[in-house]
Amino acid sequence: MATIETISGVGAGPAWTPLGTMDYGIIGATTVVDVTTALFIVHVVWNAGWPPYTAADPQLLVYTSMAAIIATLGVSMRYGLWGSDGEALGCDVVASFTWIGLGALFSTAFLRVYRAHDVLIRQDGGMWPVVAQLALLLLPFTLAPAFLSSSSVAMFDPASMECQPESTVPEWSAFVVMGILAAFSLVLAFRLRVVRVQAPYEFETALAISVILAVAAAALPLVHWEMEGDRDGRREITLLTTALTGVGIVAAPALRFLYSYISDEEKLKSSGDFCIGEWRSKKKLDYIIMQSRKFQEVASSSRNVPNFPVVDEFFRALIAREEITSYPKLQSTTMRILDKYFRKGVLHATALPISEACITTTLQQKASSTFIFDRARAEVLDGIGVGKLPQASLSSPFH
């Protein structure tokens, strides 16, 4: 291949060659992926209240899908796929699309793992908005393009059809941040293994995304630097890697929830999975409140009701849980109830009249099940006699 002269301090490299069959094949595949992703965005926005999308966080699904599209466009421009059109765009546009696109792709993926960890491990249902968290994560990727796009450190080279930066610092800094996000994702996904029984969807999604990020964080810089002498091959592999990374990060949460919803629909309806939609109703909340009042009536008529404060607190927690409509907050509340009343070694777990079998069964259910605490609530009521009485009366055995 022909070589070019040094431009703005960048070493010589092979000249751009016309697109071949492989290039057009990858362009076609990437176009199909981007169009499908765009249609998916429309579907998510139009059906944001659908249980699988609600469980997967529709807002984050949309941002991740948009990032995947921008990333493939940016990579195609950065590595000369646009040919002479890249010169018209300018290095500032190319740099912004490339690093903001890749940065958004990695940031939204990490954000999904981080938020799952916050909800299920830290049990924080009131996190910062997705937009605020994403803006914070994107800062390193917006600083790098600003430096790279400066006219004093980057020039478009018509021979290679690429923007040639004078310094590799911006690109290295972006790749390092990608690696950091991938590493932290793996750590958080590993910590999520303790809740894999109560939250299998979130754990499996976090694990899949973390592995995808780790592979991409290793592959992209490796291809970028090691294949600099074969820019045609570098362009093809980088674009394909970026497209596959975007597909994996978008599909991992969406398909996992969607598959569970469709394949096990009858099972989900019987268990009230996802804890949202048609399985949650005011009627059930009224029923729990009525049971709680029965317990309080019995307690007020006798001093012998065991562990009144703990039982009353337990019922109040269940009532508050039924009033929650936010899926993340619902899961964090469920995990707090499990930790406070059902885990071994917890004082409240021994104070409630719940059998060991019931505790074990409850801890084996998903946190997204509407009916996860039904058996425990029934045992508590039965244990203090409320379950056997239509209402508190003078004939109560506790009187």
PDB file of C-alpha atoms in Angstrom, residues 56-334:
ATOM      1  CA  ALA A  56     -36.214  -2.873  31.909  1.00  0.00           C
ATOM      2  CA  ASP A  57     -36.482   0.926  32.422  1.00  0.00           C
ATOM      3  CA  PRO A  58     -37.839   2.359  29.140  1.00  0.00           C
ATOM      4  CA  GLN A  59     -35.957   5.639  29.501  1.00  0.00           C
ATOM      5  CA  LEU A  60     -32.630   3.838  29.775  1.00  0.00           C
ATOM      6  CA  LEU A  61     -33.575   1.550  26.885  1.00  0.00           C
ATOM      7  CA  VAL A  62     -34.152   4.585  24.652  1.00  0.00           C
ATOM      8  CA  TYR A  63     -30.883   6.277  25.639  1.00  0.00           C
ATOM      9  CA  THR A  64     -28.908   3.069  25.119  1.00  0.00           C
ATOM     10  CA  SER A  65     -30.460   2.529  21.693  1.00  0.00           C
ATOM     11  CA  MET A  66     -29.703   6.103  20.640  1.00  0.00           C
ATOM     12  CA  ALA A  67     -26.122   5.713  21.861  1.00  0.00           C
ATOM     13  CA  ALA A  68     -25.709   2.531  19.804  1.00  0.00           C
ATOM     14  CA  ILE A  69     -26.773   4.339  16.624  1.00  0.00           C
ATOM     15  CA  ILE A  70     -24.555   7.379  17.274  1.00  0.00           C
ATOM     16  CA  ALA A  71     -21.581   5.139  18.097  1.00  0.00           C
ATOM     17  CA  THR A  72     -21.734   3.273  14.777  1.00  0.00           C
ATOM     18  CA  LEU A  73     -22.068   6.548  12.861  1.00  0.00           C
ATOM     19  CA  GLY A  74     -19.125   8.056  14.731  1.00  0.00           C
ATOM     20  CA  VAL A  75     -16.885   5.031  14.211  1.00  0.00           C
ATOM     21  CA  SER A  76     -17.711   4.899  10.497  1.00  0.00           C
ATOM     22  CA  MET A  77     -16.678   8.565  10.151  1.00  0.00           C
ATOM     23  CA  ARG A  78     -13.569   8.278  12.322  1.00  0.00           C
ATOM     24  CA  TYR A  79     -12.086   5.377  10.378  1.00  0.00           C
ATOM     25  CA  GLY A  80     -12.632   6.754   6.884  1.00  0.00           C
ATOM     26  CA  LEU A  81     -15.730   4.891   5.792  1.00  0.00           C
ATOM     27  CA  TRP A  82     -17.257   8.114   4.478  1.00  0.00           C
ATOM     28  CA  GLY A  83     -14.279   8.831   2.223  1.00  0.00           C
ATOM     29  CA  SER A  84     -13.993  12.430   1.003  1.00  0.00           C
ATOM     30  CA  ASP A  85     -17.273  13.326   2.719  1.00  0.00           C
ATOM     31  CA  GLY A  86     -15.408  13.152   6.020  1.00  0.00           C
ATOM     32  CA  GLU A  87     -13.428  16.263   5.099  1.00  0.00           C
ATOM     33  CA  ALA A  88     -16.630  18.256   4.644  1.00  0.00           C
ATOM     34  CA  LEU A  89     -17.849  17.193   8.071  1.00  0.00           C
ATOM     35  CA  GLY A  90     -14.743  18.445   9.834  1.00  0.00           C
ATOM     36  CA  CYS A  91     -12.667  16.842  12.568  1.00  0.00           C
ATOM     37  CA  ASP A  92     -14.726  18.444  15.324  1.00  0.00           C
ATOM     38  CA  VAL A  93     -17.929  16.721  14.141  1.00  0.00           C
ATOM     39  CA  VAL A  94     -16.136  13.419  13.590  1.00  0.00           C
ATOM     40  CA  ALA A  95     -14.543  13.514  17.042  1.00  0.00           C
ATOM     41  CA  SER A  96     -17.783  14.452  18.767  1.00  0.00           C
ATOM     42  CA  PHE A  97     -19.776  11.684  17.101  1.00  0.00           C
ATOM     43  CA  THR A  98     -17.079   9.095  17.749  1.00  0.00           C
ATOM     44  CA  TRP A  99     -16.285   9.660  21.388  1.00  0.00           C
ATOM     45  CA  ILE A 100     -19.668  10.865  22.580  1.00  0.00           C
ATOM     46  CA  GLY A 101     -21.272   7.900  20.791  1.00  0.00           C
ATOM     47  CA  LEU A 102     -18.885   5.319  22.259  1.00  0.00           C
ATOM     48  CA  GLY A 103     -18.958   7.100  25.604  1.00  0.00           C
ATOM     49  CA  ALA A 104     -22.749   7.094  25.713  1.00  0.00           C
ATOM     50  CA  LEU A 105     -22.815   3.415  24.757  1.00  0.00           C
ATOM     51  CA  PHE A 106     -20.470   2.448  27.590  1.00  0.00           C
ATOM     52  CA  SER A 107     -22.047   4.904  30.040  1.00  0.00           C
ATOM     53  CA  THR A 108     -25.624   3.724  29.535  1.00  0.00           C
ATOM     54  CA  ALA A 109     -24.505   0.105  29.824  1.00  0.00           C
ATOM     55  CA  PHE A 110     -22.611   0.799  33.045  1.00  0.00           C
ATOM     56  CA  LEU A 111     -25.535   2.857  34.314  1.00  0.00           C
ATOM     57  CA  ARG A 112     -27.894  -0.114  33.980  1.00  0.00           C
ATOM     58  CA  VAL A 113     -25.586  -2.321  36.048  1.00  0.00           C
ATOM     59  CA  TYR A 114     -25.003   0.449  38.587  1.00  0.00           C
ATOM     60  CA  ARG A 115     -28.703   1.181  39.032  1.00  0.00           C
ATOM     61  CA  ALA A 116     -29.502  -2.521  39.456  1.00  0.00           C
ATOM     62  CA  HIS A 117     -26.820  -2.678  42.154  1.00  0.00           C
ATOM     63  CA  ASP A 118     -28.184   0.443  43.833  1.00  0.00           C
ATOM     64  CA  VAL A 119     -31.730  -0.928  43.879  1.00  0.00           C
ATOM     65  CA  LEU A 120     -31.026  -4.533  44.885  1.00  0.00           C
ATOM     66  CA  ILE A 121     -27.907  -4.269  47.052  1.00  0.00           C
ATOM     67  CA  ARG A 122     -27.973  -0.744  48.470  1.00  0.00           C
ATOM     68  CA  GLN A 123     -31.788  -0.765  48.275  1.00  0.00           C
ATOM     69  CA  ASP A 124     -31.960   2.813  47.075  1.00  0.00           C
ATOM     70  CA  GLY A 125     -35.159   3.401  45.150  1.00  0.00           C
ATOM     71  CA  GLY A 126     -34.752   7.184  44.952  1.00  0.00           C
ATOM     72  CA  MET A 127     -31.663   7.593  42.769  1.00  0.00           C
ATOM     73  CA  TRP A 128     -30.651  10.558  40.665  1.00  0.00           C
ATOM     74  CA  PRO A 129     -32.543  10.834  37.372  1.00  0.00           C
ATOM     75  CA  VAL A 130     -31.085   8.847  34.486  1.00  0.00           C
ATOM     76  CA  VAL A 131     -30.255  12.059  32.593  1.00  0.00           C
ATOM     77  CA  ALA A 132     -28.198  13.466  35.484  1.00  0.00           C
ATOM     78  CA  GLN A 133     -26.265  10.233  36.013  1.00  0.00           C
ATOM     79  CA  LEU A 134     -25.610   9.882  32.291  1.00  0.00           C
ATOM     80  CA  ALA A 135     -24.389  13.483  31.974  1.00  0.00           C
ATOM     81  CA  LEU A 136     -21.883  12.882  34.770  1.00  0.00           C
ATOM     82  CA  LEU A 137     -20.542   9.719  33.138  1.00  0.00           C
ATOM     83  CA  LEU A 138     -20.223  11.443  29.756  1.00  0.00           C
ATOM     84  CA  LEU A 139     -17.917  14.200  31.028  1.00  0.00           C
ATOM     85  CA  PRO A 140     -14.650  12.349  30.228  1.00  0.00           C
ATOM     86  CA  PHE A 141     -15.900  11.594  26.733  1.00  0.00           C
ATOM     87  CA  THR A 142     -16.910  15.197  26.030  1.00  0.00           C
ATOM     88  CA  LEU A 143     -13.537  16.569  27.170  1.00  0.00           C
ATOM     89  CA  ALA A 144     -11.579  14.244  24.869  1.00  0.00           C
ATOM     90  CA  PRO A 145     -13.428  15.305  21.666  1.00  0.00           C
ATOM     91  CA  ALA A 146     -13.063  18.966  22.639  1.00  0.00           C
ATOM     92  CA  PHE A 147      -9.304  18.517  22.764  1.00  0.00           C
ATOM     93  CA  LEU A 148      -9.151  16.289  19.692  1.00  0.00           C
ATOM     94  CA  SER A 149     -11.263  18.597  17.523  1.00  0.00           C
ATOM     95  CA  SER A 150      -9.070  21.638  18.090  1.00  0.00           C
ATOM     96  CA  SER A 151      -7.657  22.840  14.767  1.00  0.00           C
ATOM     97  CA  SER A 152      -4.179  22.989  16.289  1.00  0.00           C
ATOM     98  CA  VAL A 153      -4.058  19.281  17.151  1.00  0.00           C
ATOM     99  CA  ALA A 154      -6.106  17.571  14.415  1.00  0.00           C
ATOM    100  CA  MET A 155      -6.238  17.758  10.627  1.00  0.00           C
ATOM    101  CA  PHE A 156      -8.148  15.830   7.997  1.00  0.00           C
ATOM    102  CA  ASP A 157      -5.779  13.803   5.839  1.00  0.00           C
ATOM    103  CA  PRO A 158      -7.178  13.365   2.297  1.00  0.00           C
ATOM    104  CA  ALA A 159      -4.791  10.479   1.638  1.00  0.00           C
ATOM    105  CA  SER A 160      -6.101   8.234   4.427  1.00  0.00           C
ATOM    106  CA  MET A 161      -9.536   9.914   4.627  1.00  0.00           C
ATOM    107  CA  GLU A 162      -9.157  10.126   8.412  1.00  0.00           C
ATOM    108  CA  CYS A 163      -8.702  12.909  10.926  1.00  0.00           C
ATOM    109  CA  GLN A 164      -5.109  12.706  12.103  1.00  0.00           C
ATOM    110  CA  PRO A 165      -4.629  13.939  15.692  1.00  0.00           C
ATOM    111  CA  GLU A 166      -1.280  15.355  16.714  1.00  0.00           C
ATOM    112  CA  SER A 167      -1.534  13.652  20.103  1.00  0.00           C
ATOM    113  CA  THR A 168      -2.842  10.226  21.118  1.00  0.00           C
ATOM    114  CA  VAL A 169      -3.741  11.462  24.609  1.00  0.00           C
ATOM    115  CA  PRO A 170      -7.464  12.101  23.876  1.00  0.00           C
ATOM    116  CA  GLU A 171      -7.945   8.656  22.361  1.00  0.00           C
ATOM    117  CA  TRP A 172      -6.036   6.926  25.136  1.00  0.00           C
ATOM    118  CA  SER A 173      -8.018   8.820  27.772  1.00  0.00           C
ATOM    119  CA  ALA A 174     -11.306   7.717  26.198  1.00  0.00           C
ATOM    120  CA  PHE A 175     -10.185   4.089  25.973  1.00  0.00           C
ATOM    121  CA  VAL A 176      -9.017   4.170  29.603  1.00  0.00           C
ATOM    122  CA  VAL A 177     -12.410   5.479  30.775  1.00  0.00           C
ATOM    123  CA  MET A 178     -14.104   2.696  28.792  1.00  0.00           C
ATOM    124  CA  GLY A 179     -11.911   0.160  30.559  1.00  0.00           C
ATOM    125  CA  ILE A 180     -12.717   1.661  33.954  1.00  0.00           C
ATOM    126  CA  LEU A 181     -16.470   1.509  33.281  1.00  0.00           C
ATOM    127  CA  ALA A 182     -16.161  -2.105  32.113  1.00  0.00           C
ATOM    128  CA  ALA A 183     -14.135  -3.055  35.202  1.00  0.00           C
ATOM    129  CA  PHE A 184     -16.595  -1.435  37.605  1.00  0.00           C
ATOM    130  CA  SER A 185     -19.484  -3.124  35.794  1.00  0.00           C
ATOM    131  CA  LEU A 186     -17.870  -6.518  36.352  1.00  0.00           C
ATOM    132  CA  VAL A 187     -17.373  -5.761  40.048  1.00  0.00           C
ATOM    133  CA  LEU A 188     -20.987  -4.643  40.529  1.00  0.00           C
ATOM    134  CA  ALA A 189     -22.328  -7.612  38.546  1.00  0.00           C
ATOM    135  CA  PHE A 190     -20.269  -9.938  40.745  1.00  0.00           C
ATOM    136  CA  ARG A 191     -21.808  -8.358  43.838  1.00  0.00           C
ATOM    137  CA  LEU A 192     -25.295  -8.846  42.384  1.00  0.00           C
ATOM    138  CA  ARG A 193     -24.847 -12.618  42.559  1.00  0.00           C
ATOM    139  CA  VAL A 194     -26.164 -12.549  46.156  1.00  0.00           C
ATOM    140  CA  VAL A 195     -29.608 -11.527  44.851  1.00  0.00           C
ATOM    141  CA  ARG A 196     -29.660 -13.763  41.774  1.00  0.00           C
ATOM    142  CA  VAL A 197     -32.544 -15.790  43.276  1.00  0.00           C
ATOM    143  CA  GLN A 198     -34.771 -12.788  44.039  1.00  0.00           C
ATOM    144  CA  ALA A 199     -33.743 -10.844  40.906  1.00  0.00           C
ATOM    145  CA  PRO A 200     -32.623 -13.299  38.203  1.00  0.00           C
ATOM    146  CA  TYR A 201     -33.528 -10.945  35.339  1.00  0.00           C
ATOM    147  CA  GLU A 202     -31.417  -8.096  36.672  1.00  0.00           C
ATOM    148  CA  PHE A 203     -28.483 -10.335  37.647  1.00  0.00           C
ATOM    149  CA  GLU A 204     -28.305 -12.092  34.272  1.00  0.00           C
ATOM    150  CA  THR A 205     -28.676  -8.800  32.409  1.00  0.00           C
ATOM    151  CA  ALA A 206     -25.931  -7.141  34.467  1.00  0.00           C
ATOM    152  CA  LEU A 207     -23.613 -10.104  33.962  1.00  0.00           C
ATOM    153  CA  ALA A 208     -24.196 -10.201  30.193  1.00  0.00           C
ATOM    154  CA  ILE A 209     -23.675  -6.453  29.816  1.00  0.00           C
ATOM    155  CA  SER A 210     -20.512  -6.513  31.934  1.00  0.00           C
ATOM    156  CA  VAL A 211     -18.973  -9.269  29.821  1.00  0.00           C
ATOM    157  CA  ILE A 212     -19.869  -7.410  26.609  1.00  0.00           C
ATOM    158  CA  LEU A 213     -18.306  -4.206  27.955  1.00  0.00           C
ATOM    159  CA  ALA A 214     -15.143  -6.031  29.021  1.00  0.00           C
ATOM    160  CA  VAL A 215     -14.706  -7.621  25.586  1.00  0.00           C
ATOM    161  CA  ALA A 216     -15.365  -4.318  23.783  1.00  0.00           C
ATOM    162  CA  ALA A 217     -13.087  -2.340  26.122  1.00  0.00           C
ATOM    163  CA  ALA A 218     -10.251  -4.756  25.306  1.00  0.00           C
ATOM    164  CA  ALA A 219     -10.981  -5.185  21.587  1.00  0.00           C
ATOM    165  CA  LEU A 220     -11.499  -1.566  20.477  1.00  0.00           C
ATOM    166  CA  PRO A 221      -8.138  -0.104  21.596  1.00  0.00           C
ATOM    167  CA  LEU A 222      -6.318  -3.278  20.548  1.00  0.00           C
ATOM    168  CA  VAL A 223      -7.685  -3.060  17.006  1.00  0.00           C
ATOM    169  CA  HIS A 224      -7.175   0.720  16.919  1.00  0.00           C
ATOM    170  CA  TRP A 225      -3.455   0.591  17.701  1.00  0.00           C
ATOM    171  CA  GLU A 226      -2.339  -2.832  16.494  1.00  0.00           C
ATOM    172  CA  MET A 227      -4.025  -2.613  13.086  1.00  0.00           C
ATOM    173  CA  GLU A 228      -2.929   0.917  12.261  1.00  0.00           C
ATOM    174  CA  GLY A 229      -0.959  -0.452   9.319  1.00  0.00           C
ATOM    175  CA  ASP A 230      -4.086  -2.095   7.880  1.00  0.00           C
ATOM    176  CA  ARG A 231      -6.646   0.671   7.997  1.00  0.00           C
ATOM    177  CA  ASP A 232      -9.142  -1.155   5.812  1.00  0.00           C
ATOM    178  CA  GLY A 233      -9.188  -4.102   8.188  1.00  0.00           C
ATOM    179  CA  ARG A 234      -9.210  -1.791  11.199  1.00  0.00           C
ATOM    180  CA  ARG A 235     -12.202   0.083   9.835  1.00  0.00           C
ATOM    181  CA  GLU A 236     -14.168  -3.101   9.196  1.00  0.00           C
ATOM    182  CA  ILE A 237     -13.403  -4.794  12.523  1.00  0.00           C
ATOM    183  CA  THR A 238     -13.963  -1.638  14.590  1.00  0.00           C
ATOM    184  CA  LEU A 239     -17.330  -0.932  12.982  1.00  0.00           C
ATOM    185  CA  LEU A 240     -18.430  -4.544  13.346  1.00  0.00           C
ATOM    186  CA  THR A 241     -17.284  -4.652  16.988  1.00  0.00           C
ATOM    187  CA  THR A 242     -19.117  -1.412  17.773  1.00  0.00           C
ATOM    188  CA  ALA A 243     -22.325  -2.605  16.103  1.00  0.00           C
ATOM    189  CA  LEU A 244     -22.264  -5.953  17.921  1.00  0.00           C
ATOM    190  CA  THR A 245     -21.538  -4.221  21.228  1.00  0.00           C
ATOM    191  CA  GLY A 246     -24.534  -1.945  20.716  1.00  0.00           C
ATOM    192  CA  VAL A 247     -26.789  -4.870  19.811  1.00  0.00           C
ATOM    193  CA  GLY A 248     -25.720  -6.816  22.889  1.00  0.00           C
ATOM    194  CA  ILE A 249     -26.154  -3.923  25.299  1.00  0.00           C
ATOM    195  CA  VAL A 250     -29.592  -3.024  23.932  1.00  0.00           C
ATOM    196  CA  ALA A 251     -30.840  -6.596  23.586  1.00  0.00           C
ATOM    197  CA  ALA A 252     -29.612  -7.951  26.935  1.00  0.00           C
ATOM    198  CA  PRO A 253     -32.224  -6.189  29.114  1.00  0.00           C
ATOM    199  CA  ALA A 254     -35.028  -5.963  26.553  1.00  0.00           C
ATOM    200  CA  LEU A 255     -34.992  -9.561  25.329  1.00  0.00           C
ATOM    201  CA  ARG A 256     -34.499 -11.042  28.799  1.00  0.00           C
ATOM    202  CA  PHE A 257     -37.665  -9.469  30.156  1.00  0.00           C
ATOM    203  CA  LEU A 258     -39.556  -9.900  26.886  1.00  0.00           C
ATOM    204  CA  TYR A 259     -38.725 -13.610  26.648  1.00  0.00           C
ATOM    205  CA  SER A 260     -39.812 -14.208  30.234  1.00  0.00           C
ATOM    206  CA  TYR A 261     -43.031 -12.306  29.657  1.00  0.00           C
ATOM    207  CA  ILE A 262     -43.991 -14.154  26.471  1.00  0.00           C
ATOM    208  CA  SER A 263     -42.751 -17.689  27.157  1.00  0.00           C
ATOM    209  CA  ASP A 264     -44.046 -17.887  30.722  1.00  0.00           C
ATOM    210  CA  GLU A 265     -47.111 -15.684  30.392  1.00  0.00           C
ATOM    211  CA  GLU A 266     -49.473 -18.014  32.249  1.00  0.00           C
ATOM    212  CA  LYS A 267     -46.917 -18.600  34.979  1.00  0.00           C
ATOM    213  CA  LEU A 268     -46.317 -14.883  35.284  1.00  0.00           C
ATOM    214  CA  LYS A 269     -50.027 -14.187  35.587  1.00  0.00           C
ATOM    215  CA  SER A 270     -50.412 -16.769  38.339  1.00  0.00           C
ATOM    216  CA  SER A 271     -47.446 -15.405  40.287  1.00  0.00           C
ATOM    217  CA  GLY A 272     -47.986 -11.723  39.558  1.00  0.00           C
ATOM    218  CA  ASP A 273     -44.463 -11.366  38.234  1.00  0.00           C
ATOM    219  CA  PHE A 274     -43.028  -7.913  37.474  1.00  0.00           C
ATOM    220  CA  CYS A 275     -45.187  -6.607  40.349  1.00  0.00           C
ATOM    221  CA  ILE A 276     -46.839  -4.185  37.965  1.00  0.00           C
ATOM    222  CA  GLY A 277     -49.703  -3.814  35.532  1.00  0.00           C
ATOM    223  CA  GLU A 278     -52.807  -5.970  35.696  1.00  0.00           C
ATOM    224  CA  TRP A 279     -51.646  -7.978  38.722  1.00  0.00           C
ATOM    225  CA  ARG A 280     -51.561  -4.981  41.080  1.00  0.00           C
ATOM    226  CA  SER A 281     -54.905  -3.568  42.129  1.00  0.00           C
ATOM    227  CA  LYS A 282     -56.544  -1.343  44.722  1.00  0.00           C
ATOM    228  CA  LYS A 283     -58.659  -4.335  45.741  1.00  0.00           C
ATOM    229  CA  LYS A 284     -55.601  -6.198  46.993  1.00  0.00           C
ATOM    230  CA  LEU A 285     -54.354  -3.153  48.877  1.00  0.00           C
ATOM    231  CA  ASP A 286     -57.747  -2.744  50.559  1.00  0.00           C
ATOM    232  CA  TYR A 287     -57.640  -6.421  51.523  1.00  0.00           C
ATOM    233  CA  ILE A 288     -54.230  -6.063  53.204  1.00  0.00           C
ATOM    234  CA  ILE A 289     -55.390  -2.925  55.022  1.00  0.00           C
ATOM    235  CA  MET A 290     -58.468  -4.803  56.255  1.00  0.00           C
ATOM    236  CA  GLN A 291     -56.262  -7.632  57.571  1.00  0.00           C
ATOM    237  CA  SER A 292     -54.030  -5.114  59.301  1.00  0.00           C
ATOM    238  CA  ARG A 293     -57.030  -3.504  60.992  1.00  0.00           C
ATOM    239  CA  LYS A 294     -58.242  -6.898  62.177  1.00  0.00           C
ATOM    240  CA  PHE A 295     -54.876  -7.488  63.776  1.00  0.00           C
ATOM    241  CA  GLN A 296     -54.926  -4.068  65.448  1.00  0.00           C
ATOM    242  CA  GLU A 297     -58.463  -4.668  66.747  1.00  0.00           C
ATOM    243  CA  VAL A 298     -57.400  -7.961  68.307  1.00  0.00           C
ATOM    244  CA  ALA A 299     -54.303  -6.320  69.730  1.00  0.00           C
ATOM    245  CA  SER A 300     -56.299  -3.491  71.282  1.00  0.00           C
ATOM    246  CA  SER A 301     -58.608  -5.969  73.032  1.00  0.00           C
ATOM    247  CA  SER A 302     -55.806  -7.946  74.621  1.00  0.00           C
ATOM    248  CA  ARG A 303     -52.351  -7.459  76.064  1.00  0.00           C
ATOM    249  CA  ASN A 304     -51.298 -10.969  75.072  1.00  0.00           C
ATOM    250  CA  VAL A 305     -50.842 -10.482  71.323  1.00  0.00           C
ATOM    251  CA  PRO A 306     -47.208 -11.471  70.791  1.00  0.00           C
ATOM    252  CA  ASN A 307     -44.730  -8.962  69.355  1.00  0.00           C
ATOM    253  CA  PHE A 308     -47.312  -6.317  68.536  1.00  0.00           C
ATOM    254  CA  PRO A 309     -44.781  -3.608  67.455  1.00  0.00           C
ATOM    255  CA  VAL A 310     -42.978  -5.943  65.048  1.00  0.00           C
ATOM    256  CA  VAL A 311     -46.154  -7.355  63.499  1.00  0.00           C
ATOM    257  CA  ASP A 312     -47.706  -3.899  63.162  1.00  0.00           C
ATOM    258  CA  GLU A 313     -44.505  -2.618  61.538  1.00  0.00           C
ATOM    259  CA  PHE A 314     -44.521  -5.578  59.155  1.00  0.00           C
ATOM    260  CA  PHE A 315     -48.082  -4.869  58.012  1.00  0.00           C
ATOM    261  CA  ARG A 316     -47.365  -1.182  57.555  1.00  0.00           C
ATOM    262  CA  ALA A 317     -44.382  -2.086  55.361  1.00  0.00           C
ATOM    263  CA  LEU A 318     -46.571  -4.366  53.228  1.00  0.00           C
ATOM    264  CA  ILE A 319     -49.223  -1.666  52.833  1.00  0.00           C
ATOM    265  CA  ALA A 320     -46.596   0.899  51.815  1.00  0.00           C
ATOM    266  CA  ARG A 321     -45.170  -1.569  49.296  1.00  0.00           C
ATOM    267  CA  GLU A 322     -48.557  -2.057  47.621  1.00  0.00           C
ATOM    268  CA  GLU A 323     -48.882   1.689  47.080  1.00  0.00           C
ATOM    269  CA  ILE A 324     -45.616   1.948  45.108  1.00  0.00           C
ATOM    270  CA  THR A 325     -45.859   2.242  41.324  1.00  0.00           C
ATOM    271  CA  SER A 326     -42.178   2.758  40.459  1.00  0.00           C
ATOM    272  CA  TYR A 327     -40.565  -0.573  39.527  1.00  0.00           C
ATOM    273  CA  PRO A 328     -37.062   0.212  40.937  1.00  0.00           C
ATOM    274  CA  LYS A 329     -38.505   1.581  44.179  1.00  0.00           C
ATOM    275  CA  LEU A 330     -40.802  -1.428  44.420  1.00  0.00           C
ATOM    276  CA  GLN A 331     -37.857  -3.807  44.167  1.00  0.00           C
ATOM    277  CA  SER A 332     -35.733  -1.882  46.653  1.00  0.00           C
ATOM    278  CA  THR A 333     -38.632  -1.875  49.133  1.00  0.00           C
ATOM    279  CA  THR A 334     -39.140  -5.619  48.665  1.00  0.00           C
TER     280      THR A 334
END
